[in-house]
Amino acid sequence: MTVEKFTANEWIRLFGENGQASGEGQSLDLADRVVFLWKREGNAVEAISVEKKLTDSERELIELLLQSVRPAGKLAATVSDEERKALQLGEWINQQIDHGAPYEAIPVPDQIALKSRLRSKMIPLLLVLESSQSQRTPYGELFKLLKTYFGGEVLLIPLHDKEWLILCPEEMVFGAAPDEDRTDEGAEGPEDTVASFCRGLYELLASEWAGECRLSIDTSIDPELDLVAATTLLRETVFLGRLFHVTENIHMPWQLDLERLVYSIPDETRSAFVEKAMQNTDIFSDAETFTTLETFFQLDCNVSDTAKKLYIHRNTLLYRLDKFKQETGLDVRTFGDAVLVKLTLLLYKVTKRK
């Protein structure tokens, strides 16, 4: 760790617009190191450089420490009290996941400032920005946008760079109806309700916020006990969604049970299964066949709906399915063969992408 001094022009030449807009304590990337802005005075800039061997958690912790030791007046210009408290909670969550039992109930300690705002029932969402750009999204900008959608109290907790946990009171999603009313015949189930809510939020982010993102959501949790486990589950859900469903941006934990099971199979077993299934054909490498089968399974093997989704005639779809049967001996219109092909597709995705 070293202290470096730059002129204002040198700083802007190195980091461009990111350097010009950076606040004290914020980190910026160079090829061989991470640079943390310490202070600006007139035409002079002082920064702290660290070798590029930092985890996201270590990087955010250094930023938080640098910002916390700035004079009170300057700190207020960079980090709000809300963001400082949220960073503290996010750092605690990351530490529990990295060093603890991430799926167990872990009480939030009393020294966490936001603990008093964790209600008995809340809905957790995980937001991940899909972008290779190093520039970070200002906390206040994202928080303001979320407030417009939730229309009430919402907690935005930074976890890693481009990853945020969002918590909102249960009644924002389900309304004020008692639990028993949600199970009435014909009523939408809790999973359908939170899925609809998540899709609405994604539409807002896609239209108002620059950059592609992924969202995952879970049903109600007790955040004082389940925050770590919920974050772990949502992270795993985004990972599996990115791996198995590249073109989708919204991922639900309860929709990925089969994918979770397939991913748990050892690499050698997966590879051997795929190799045996494809020993007489390379049909899965054909983009048209792959898309046809993916859509067919996505729409519960319904021929009419699949043809409409692919914008092809029903007979064209039947021709493709018959061609697949001729080449593989598997008819995906029968239950047993459909299950086998679905599993092979999932295993193929994992083995090829690895």
Tab-separated table of C-alpha atoms in Angstrom:
chain	number	residue	atom	x	y	z
A	1	MET	CA	0.000	0.000	0.000
A	2	THR	CA	1.514	3.340	-1.078
A	3	VAL	CA	0.501	7.000	-1.152
A	4	GLU	CA	0.584	8.667	-4.573
A	5	LYS	CA	0.232	12.310	-5.550
A	6	PHE	CA	-1.198	13.570	-8.829
A	7	THR	CA	-2.067	16.895	-10.376
A	8	ALA	CA	-5.738	17.314	-11.231
A	9	ASN	CA	-4.914	17.003	-14.952
A	10	GLU	CA	-2.922	13.797	-14.409
A	11	TRP	CA	-5.793	12.321	-12.410
A	12	ILE	CA	-8.335	13.072	-15.131
A	13	ARG	CA	-5.958	11.828	-17.829
A	14	LEU	CA	-5.631	8.497	-16.000
A	15	PHE	CA	-9.272	7.957	-15.101
A	16	GLY	CA	-11.276	10.204	-17.440
A	17	GLU	CA	-14.841	11.051	-16.445
A	18	ASN	CA	-14.750	8.464	-13.637
A	19	GLY	CA	-11.852	10.318	-12.040
A	20	GLN	CA	-13.529	13.678	-12.429
A	21	ALA	CA	-16.733	12.432	-10.767
A	22	SER	CA	-15.102	10.292	-8.084
A	23	GLY	CA	-15.636	11.146	-4.443
A	24	GLU	CA	-13.176	10.894	-1.561
A	25	GLY	CA	-12.740	7.274	-0.515
A	26	GLN	CA	-13.951	5.887	-3.855
A	27	SER	CA	-11.768	3.315	-5.648
A	28	LEU	CA	-10.763	3.331	-9.307
A	29	ASP	CA	-9.004	0.710	-11.426
A	30	LEU	CA	-5.633	0.817	-13.154
A	31	ALA	CA	-4.036	-2.120	-14.955
A	32	ASP	CA	-1.805	-3.156	-12.055
A	33	ARG	CA	-3.448	-1.646	-8.971
A	34	VAL	CA	-6.544	-0.235	-7.325
A	35	VAL	CA	-6.371	3.468	-6.450
A	36	PHE	CA	-8.426	4.952	-3.578
A	37	LEU	CA	-8.980	8.712	-3.713
A	38	TRP	CA	-7.909	10.237	-0.382
A	39	LYS	CA	-8.312	13.976	-0.844
A	40	ARG	CA	-8.410	16.828	-3.356
A	41	GLU	CA	-6.967	20.225	-2.546
A	42	GLY	CA	-6.852	22.766	-5.328
A	43	ASN	CA	-4.891	21.253	-8.195
A	44	ALA	CA	-3.480	18.417	-6.058
A	45	VAL	CA	-4.885	14.905	-5.628
A	46	GLU	CA	-3.662	12.384	-3.065
A	47	ALA	CA	-4.524	8.706	-3.374
A	48	ILE	CA	-3.695	5.352	-1.809
A	49	SER	CA	-2.660	2.541	-4.150
A	50	VAL	CA	-3.089	-1.154	-3.417
A	51	GLU	CA	-2.024	-4.165	-5.492
A	52	LYS	CA	-4.884	-5.635	-7.501
A	53	LYS	CA	-5.308	-8.649	-5.212
A	54	LEU	CA	-8.379	-7.468	-3.352
A	55	THR	CA	-11.708	-9.216	-2.983
A	56	ASP	CA	-14.820	-7.112	-3.510
A	57	SER	CA	-15.466	-7.200	0.248
A	58	GLU	CA	-11.936	-5.989	1.067
A	59	ARG	CA	-12.228	-3.218	-1.503
A	60	GLU	CA	-15.537	-1.966	-0.118
A	61	LEU	CA	-14.235	-2.190	3.433
A	62	ILE	CA	-11.221	0.000	2.556
A	63	GLU	CA	-13.553	2.525	0.930
A	64	LEU	CA	-15.738	2.580	4.021
A	65	LEU	CA	-12.751	3.003	6.329
A	66	LEU	CA	-11.291	5.850	4.280
A	67	GLN	CA	-14.633	7.614	4.152
A	68	SER	CA	-15.221	7.156	7.870
A	69	VAL	CA	-11.992	8.950	8.842
A	70	ARG	CA	-12.648	11.986	6.645
A	71	PRO	CA	-13.721	15.218	8.396
A	72	ALA	CA	-17.465	15.295	9.053
A	73	GLY	CA	-18.175	18.020	6.506
A	74	LYS	CA	-16.446	16.170	3.681
A	75	LEU	CA	-17.923	12.816	4.594
A	76	ALA	CA	-21.427	14.163	4.273
A	77	ALA	CA	-20.704	15.116	0.673
A	78	THR	CA	-19.699	11.570	-0.260
A	79	VAL	CA	-21.611	9.089	1.847
A	80	SER	CA	-24.999	9.636	3.417
A	81	ASP	CA	-25.889	8.275	6.831
A	82	GLU	CA	-28.291	5.830	5.150
A	83	GLU	CA	-25.553	4.491	2.870
A	84	ARG	CA	-23.047	4.176	5.733
A	85	LYS	CA	-25.494	2.072	7.740
A	86	ALA	CA	-26.327	-0.027	4.677
A	87	LEU	CA	-22.625	-0.654	3.993
A	88	GLN	CA	-22.184	-1.845	7.561
A	89	LEU	CA	-25.000	-4.370	7.198
A	90	GLY	CA	-23.754	-5.509	3.788
A	91	GLU	CA	-20.258	-6.074	5.129
A	92	TRP	CA	-21.649	-8.142	8.017
A	93	ILE	CA	-23.689	-10.304	5.601
A	94	ASN	CA	-20.633	-10.934	3.417
A	95	GLN	CA	-18.547	-11.904	6.433
A	96	GLN	CA	-21.141	-14.428	7.615
A	97	ILE	CA	-21.377	-15.989	4.156
A	98	ASP	CA	-17.592	-16.153	3.724
A	99	HIS	CA	-16.756	-17.522	7.169
A	100	GLY	CA	-19.936	-18.979	8.653
A	101	ALA	CA	-22.773	-21.348	7.831
A	102	PRO	CA	-24.570	-19.431	5.047
A	103	TYR	CA	-27.797	-21.459	5.112
A	104	GLU	CA	-28.334	-21.358	8.875
A	105	ALA	CA	-30.365	-18.836	10.852
A	106	ILE	CA	-27.899	-16.186	12.059
A	107	PRO	CA	-29.268	-13.332	14.219
A	108	VAL	CA	-28.308	-9.808	13.196
A	109	PRO	CA	-26.194	-8.380	16.069
A	110	ASP	CA	-27.369	-5.365	18.022
A	111	GLN	CA	-24.440	-3.206	16.877
A	112	ILE	CA	-25.772	-3.209	13.316
A	113	ALA	CA	-27.436	0.189	12.982
A	114	LEU	CA	-30.187	-0.953	10.596
A	115	LYS	CA	-31.346	-3.795	12.836
A	116	SER	CA	-34.163	-1.659	14.262
A	117	ARG	CA	-35.611	-1.322	10.740
A	118	LEU	CA	-35.685	-5.043	10.001
A	119	ARG	CA	-39.356	-5.930	10.311
A	120	SER	CA	-40.799	-9.291	11.295
A	121	LYS	CA	-41.656	-10.095	7.667
A	122	MET	CA	-39.864	-8.667	4.633
A	123	ILE	CA	-39.390	-9.576	0.970
A	124	PRO	CA	-35.739	-9.901	-0.174
A	125	LEU	CA	-34.578	-9.224	-3.723
A	126	LEU	CA	-31.080	-9.501	-5.145
A	127	LEU	CA	-30.110	-7.066	-7.897
A	128	VAL	CA	-26.989	-7.756	-9.977
A	129	LEU	CA	-25.780	-5.347	-12.650
A	130	GLU	CA	-24.515	-7.158	-15.751
A	131	SER	CA	-21.778	-4.826	-16.958
A	132	SER	CA	-18.026	-4.986	-17.456
A	133	GLN	CA	-17.612	-1.269	-16.757
A	134	SER	CA	-15.688	-0.413	-13.586
A	135	GLN	CA	-17.721	2.710	-12.822
A	136	ARG	CA	-19.961	2.190	-9.821
A	137	THR	CA	-23.580	3.173	-9.619
A	138	PRO	CA	-24.119	5.960	-7.065
A	139	TYR	CA	-26.031	4.594	-4.086
A	140	GLY	CA	-28.305	7.651	-3.850
A	141	GLU	CA	-29.310	7.412	-7.515
A	142	LEU	CA	-30.397	3.777	-7.243
A	143	PHE	CA	-32.060	4.290	-3.857
A	144	LYS	CA	-34.137	7.192	-5.200
A	145	LEU	CA	-35.291	5.102	-8.164
A	146	LEU	CA	-36.327	2.217	-5.913
A	147	LYS	CA	-38.298	4.553	-3.652
A	148	THR	CA	-40.405	5.606	-6.632
A	149	TYR	CA	-41.367	1.979	-7.275
A	150	PHE	CA	-41.891	0.766	-3.724
A	151	GLY	CA	-43.747	3.881	-2.646
A	152	GLY	CA	-42.677	3.429	0.972
A	153	GLU	CA	-39.828	2.260	3.155
A	154	VAL	CA	-37.212	0.196	1.367
A	155	LEU	CA	-33.702	-0.873	2.403
A	156	LEU	CA	-30.932	-0.952	-0.198
A	157	ILE	CA	-27.869	-2.867	1.005
A	158	PRO	CA	-24.658	-2.896	-1.081
A	159	LEU	CA	-23.042	-6.342	-1.006
A	160	HIS	CA	-20.375	-6.401	-3.723
A	161	ASP	CA	-19.608	-4.094	-6.605
A	162	LYS	CA	-22.746	-4.104	-8.798
A	163	GLU	CA	-24.658	-6.315	-6.367
A	164	TRP	CA	-27.357	-5.085	-3.971
A	165	LEU	CA	-29.794	-6.694	-1.573
A	166	ILE	CA	-33.191	-4.991	-1.492
A	167	LEU	CA	-35.589	-5.432	1.445
A	168	CYS	CA	-39.161	-4.204	1.520
A	169	PRO	CA	-42.012	-4.766	3.992
A	170	GLU	CA	-44.228	-7.727	3.135
A	171	GLU	CA	-47.351	-5.578	2.858
A	172	MET	CA	-45.856	-3.660	-0.083
A	173	VAL	CA	-46.036	-6.855	-2.117
A	174	PHE	CA	-49.067	-8.647	-0.684
A	175	GLY	CA	-51.070	-5.681	0.524
A	176	ALA	CA	-52.708	-5.673	3.943
A	177	ALA	CA	-54.702	-8.889	3.426
A	178	PRO	CA	-54.389	-11.498	6.203
A	179	ASP	CA	-52.338	-14.628	5.455
A	180	GLU	CA	-55.414	-16.855	5.298
A	181	ASP	CA	-56.939	-14.726	2.502
A	182	ARG	CA	-53.983	-15.545	0.252
A	183	THR	CA	-54.907	-19.224	0.130
A	184	ASP	CA	-58.515	-18.698	-0.989
A	185	GLU	CA	-59.510	-20.772	-3.996
A	186	GLY	CA	-58.700	-18.914	-7.188
A	187	ALA	CA	-56.430	-16.418	-5.421
A	188	GLU	CA	-52.894	-15.895	-6.665
A	189	GLY	CA	-50.331	-17.818	-4.602
A	190	PRO	CA	-47.464	-16.067	-2.797
A	191	GLU	CA	-44.886	-17.245	-5.328
A	192	ASP	CA	-46.945	-15.863	-8.238
A	193	THR	CA	-47.426	-12.573	-6.395
A	194	VAL	CA	-43.741	-11.993	-5.670
A	195	ALA	CA	-42.856	-13.059	-9.230
A	196	SER	CA	-45.210	-10.420	-10.650
A	197	PHE	CA	-43.774	-7.845	-8.274
A	198	CYS	CA	-40.237	-8.733	-9.380
A	199	ARG	CA	-41.135	-8.419	-13.059
A	200	GLY	CA	-42.571	-4.964	-12.438
A	201	LEU	CA	-39.382	-3.849	-10.731
A	202	TYR	CA	-37.265	-5.238	-13.562
A	203	GLU	CA	-39.294	-3.290	-16.126
A	204	LEU	CA	-38.646	-0.099	-14.157
A	205	LEU	CA	-34.907	-0.771	-13.965
A	206	ALA	CA	-34.707	-1.709	-17.642
A	207	SER	CA	-36.437	1.493	-18.724
A	208	GLU	CA	-35.010	4.003	-16.221
A	209	TRP	CA	-31.592	2.632	-15.301
A	210	ALA	CA	-28.624	2.249	-17.640
A	211	GLY	CA	-27.210	-1.253	-17.934
A	212	GLU	CA	-28.609	-4.772	-18.110
A	213	CYS	CA	-29.331	-6.420	-14.778
A	214	ARG	CA	-30.571	-9.644	-13.202
A	215	LEU	CA	-33.103	-9.940	-10.398
A	216	SER	CA	-33.992	-12.709	-7.990
A	217	ILE	CA	-36.669	-12.658	-5.305
A	218	ASP	CA	-37.816	-14.878	-2.456
A	219	THR	CA	-41.041	-15.040	-0.478
A	220	SER	CA	-41.358	-13.587	3.028
A	221	ILE	CA	-38.480	-13.981	5.477
A	222	ASP	CA	-37.712	-12.916	9.038
A	223	PRO	CA	-34.731	-10.621	8.291
A	224	GLU	CA	-33.401	-10.618	11.859
A	225	LEU	CA	-32.691	-14.354	11.494
A	226	ASP	CA	-32.830	-15.272	7.801
A	227	LEU	CA	-30.942	-12.448	6.092
A	228	VAL	CA	-27.745	-14.432	5.504
A	229	ALA	CA	-29.554	-17.568	4.318
A	230	ALA	CA	-31.818	-15.548	1.991
A	231	THR	CA	-28.851	-13.715	0.454
A	232	THR	CA	-27.041	-17.013	-0.105
A	233	LEU	CA	-30.090	-18.551	-1.783
A	234	LEU	CA	-30.653	-15.526	-4.040
A	235	ARG	CA	-26.986	-15.427	-5.062
A	236	GLU	CA	-27.133	-19.113	-5.936
A	237	THR	CA	-30.346	-18.506	-7.872
A	238	VAL	CA	-28.788	-15.738	-9.978
A	239	PHE	CA	-25.742	-17.938	-10.625
A	240	LEU	CA	-27.890	-20.872	-11.776
A	241	GLY	CA	-30.128	-18.575	-13.814
A	242	ARG	CA	-27.118	-17.049	-15.565
A	243	LEU	CA	-25.722	-20.534	-16.261
A	244	PHE	CA	-28.855	-22.317	-17.454
A	245	HIS	CA	-31.081	-19.483	-18.726
A	246	VAL	CA	-28.768	-16.916	-20.306
A	247	THR	CA	-31.483	-14.946	-22.099
A	248	GLU	CA	-33.647	-14.502	-18.987
A	249	ASN	CA	-33.120	-11.704	-16.461
A	250	ILE	CA	-35.495	-12.709	-13.667
A	251	HIS	CA	-34.806	-15.873	-11.677
A	252	MET	CA	-36.996	-17.512	-9.015
A	253	PRO	CA	-35.505	-20.046	-6.554
A	254	TRP	CA	-38.535	-22.361	-6.758
A	255	GLN	CA	-38.227	-22.546	-10.574
A	256	LEU	CA	-34.653	-23.861	-10.517
A	257	ASP	CA	-34.901	-27.014	-8.421
A	258	LEU	CA	-33.959	-29.291	-11.331
A	259	GLU	CA	-31.075	-27.001	-12.352
A	260	ARG	CA	-29.813	-26.987	-8.756
A	261	LEU	CA	-29.871	-30.784	-8.686
A	262	VAL	CA	-28.081	-31.071	-12.043
A	263	TYR	CA	-25.361	-28.641	-10.976
A	264	SER	CA	-24.709	-30.717	-7.844
A	265	ILE	CA	-23.760	-33.746	-9.968
A	266	PRO	CA	-19.955	-34.252	-10.079
A	267	ASP	CA	-18.200	-32.986	-13.243
A	268	GLU	CA	-17.023	-36.420	-14.351
A	269	THR	CA	-20.507	-37.892	-14.069
A	270	ARG	CA	-22.043	-35.002	-16.007
A	271	SER	CA	-19.460	-35.213	-18.780
A	272	ALA	CA	-19.816	-38.979	-19.102
A	273	PHE	CA	-23.621	-38.721	-19.341
A	274	VAL	CA	-23.486	-36.034	-22.057
A	275	GLU	CA	-20.805	-37.892	-24.016
A	276	LYS	CA	-22.873	-41.072	-24.007
A	277	ALA	CA	-26.066	-39.218	-24.973
A	278	MET	CA	-24.331	-37.517	-27.902
A	279	GLN	CA	-22.094	-40.343	-29.093
A	280	ASN	CA	-24.074	-40.810	-32.303
A	281	THR	CA	-25.128	-37.213	-32.932
A	282	ASP	CA	-24.082	-33.588	-32.451
A	283	ILE	CA	-27.635	-32.325	-32.805
A	284	PHE	CA	-27.496	-30.283	-29.583
A	285	SER	CA	-24.885	-28.052	-31.187
A	286	ASP	CA	-27.443	-26.988	-33.801
A	287	ALA	CA	-28.840	-23.609	-32.681
A	288	GLU	CA	-32.272	-24.138	-34.261
A	289	THR	CA	-32.773	-27.522	-32.605
A	290	PHE	CA	-31.491	-26.238	-29.272
A	291	THR	CA	-33.870	-23.256	-29.308
A	292	THR	CA	-36.799	-25.414	-30.389
A	293	LEU	CA	-36.296	-27.885	-27.553
A	294	GLU	CA	-35.702	-25.127	-24.981
A	295	THR	CA	-38.940	-23.389	-25.951
A	296	PHE	CA	-40.877	-26.668	-26.121
A	297	PHE	CA	-39.920	-27.549	-22.532
A	298	GLN	CA	-40.405	-23.980	-21.324
A	299	LEU	CA	-44.017	-24.127	-22.534
A	300	ASP	CA	-44.757	-27.509	-20.912
A	301	CYS	CA	-44.396	-29.473	-24.170
A	302	ASN	CA	-47.383	-27.698	-25.713
A	303	VAL	CA	-47.037	-27.893	-29.521
A	304	SER	CA	-49.390	-25.003	-30.366
A	305	ASP	CA	-47.900	-22.582	-27.818
A	306	THR	CA	-44.358	-23.488	-28.874
A	307	ALA	CA	-45.107	-22.858	-32.554
A	308	LYS	CA	-46.582	-19.449	-31.698
A	309	LYS	CA	-43.610	-18.507	-29.525
A	310	LEU	CA	-41.158	-19.472	-32.294
A	311	TYR	CA	-43.276	-17.767	-34.997
A	312	ILE	CA	-43.420	-20.942	-37.071
A	313	HIS	CA	-46.254	-23.100	-38.412
A	314	ARG	CA	-47.376	-25.991	-36.254
A	315	ASN	CA	-46.372	-28.440	-39.008
A	316	THR	CA	-42.877	-26.941	-39.111
A	317	LEU	CA	-42.501	-27.611	-35.407
A	318	LEU	CA	-43.753	-31.193	-35.804
A	319	TYR	CA	-41.232	-31.689	-38.615
A	320	ARG	CA	-38.394	-30.520	-36.340
A	321	LEU	CA	-39.505	-32.826	-33.532
A	322	ASP	CA	-39.768	-35.767	-35.936
A	323	LYS	CA	-36.310	-35.006	-37.305
A	324	PHE	CA	-34.940	-34.977	-33.750
A	325	LYS	CA	-36.604	-38.358	-33.111
A	326	GLN	CA	-35.046	-39.826	-36.251
A	327	GLU	CA	-31.545	-38.676	-35.309
A	328	THR	CA	-31.651	-39.567	-31.601
A	329	GLY	CA	-34.385	-42.159	-31.220
A	330	LEU	CA	-36.037	-39.908	-28.599
A	331	ASP	CA	-39.565	-38.566	-28.951
A	332	VAL	CA	-39.931	-35.511	-26.696
A	333	ARG	CA	-43.729	-35.764	-27.003
A	334	THR	CA	-43.586	-38.767	-24.660
A	335	PHE	CA	-42.963	-38.238	-20.948
A	336	GLY	CA	-39.962	-40.538	-20.485
A	337	ASP	CA	-38.024	-39.252	-23.494
A	338	ALA	CA	-38.904	-35.632	-22.643
A	339	VAL	CA	-37.410	-36.051	-19.159
A	340	LEU	CA	-34.246	-37.618	-20.585
A	341	VAL	CA	-33.758	-34.889	-23.204
A	342	LYS	CA	-34.440	-32.119	-20.672
A	343	LEU	CA	-31.783	-33.512	-18.339
A	344	THR	CA	-29.336	-33.893	-21.224
A	345	LEU	CA	-29.892	-30.261	-22.247
A	346	LEU	CA	-29.178	-29.027	-18.722
A	347	LEU	CA	-26.070	-31.194	-18.387
A	348	TYR	CA	-24.899	-30.086	-21.827
A	349	LYS	CA	-25.122	-26.418	-20.799
A	350	VAL	CA	-22.949	-26.973	-17.729
A	351	THR	CA	-20.291	-29.124	-19.422
A	352	LYS	CA	-19.970	-26.877	-22.489
A	353	ARG	CA	-19.759	-23.633	-20.518
A	354	LYS	CA	-17.138	-25.072	-18.202
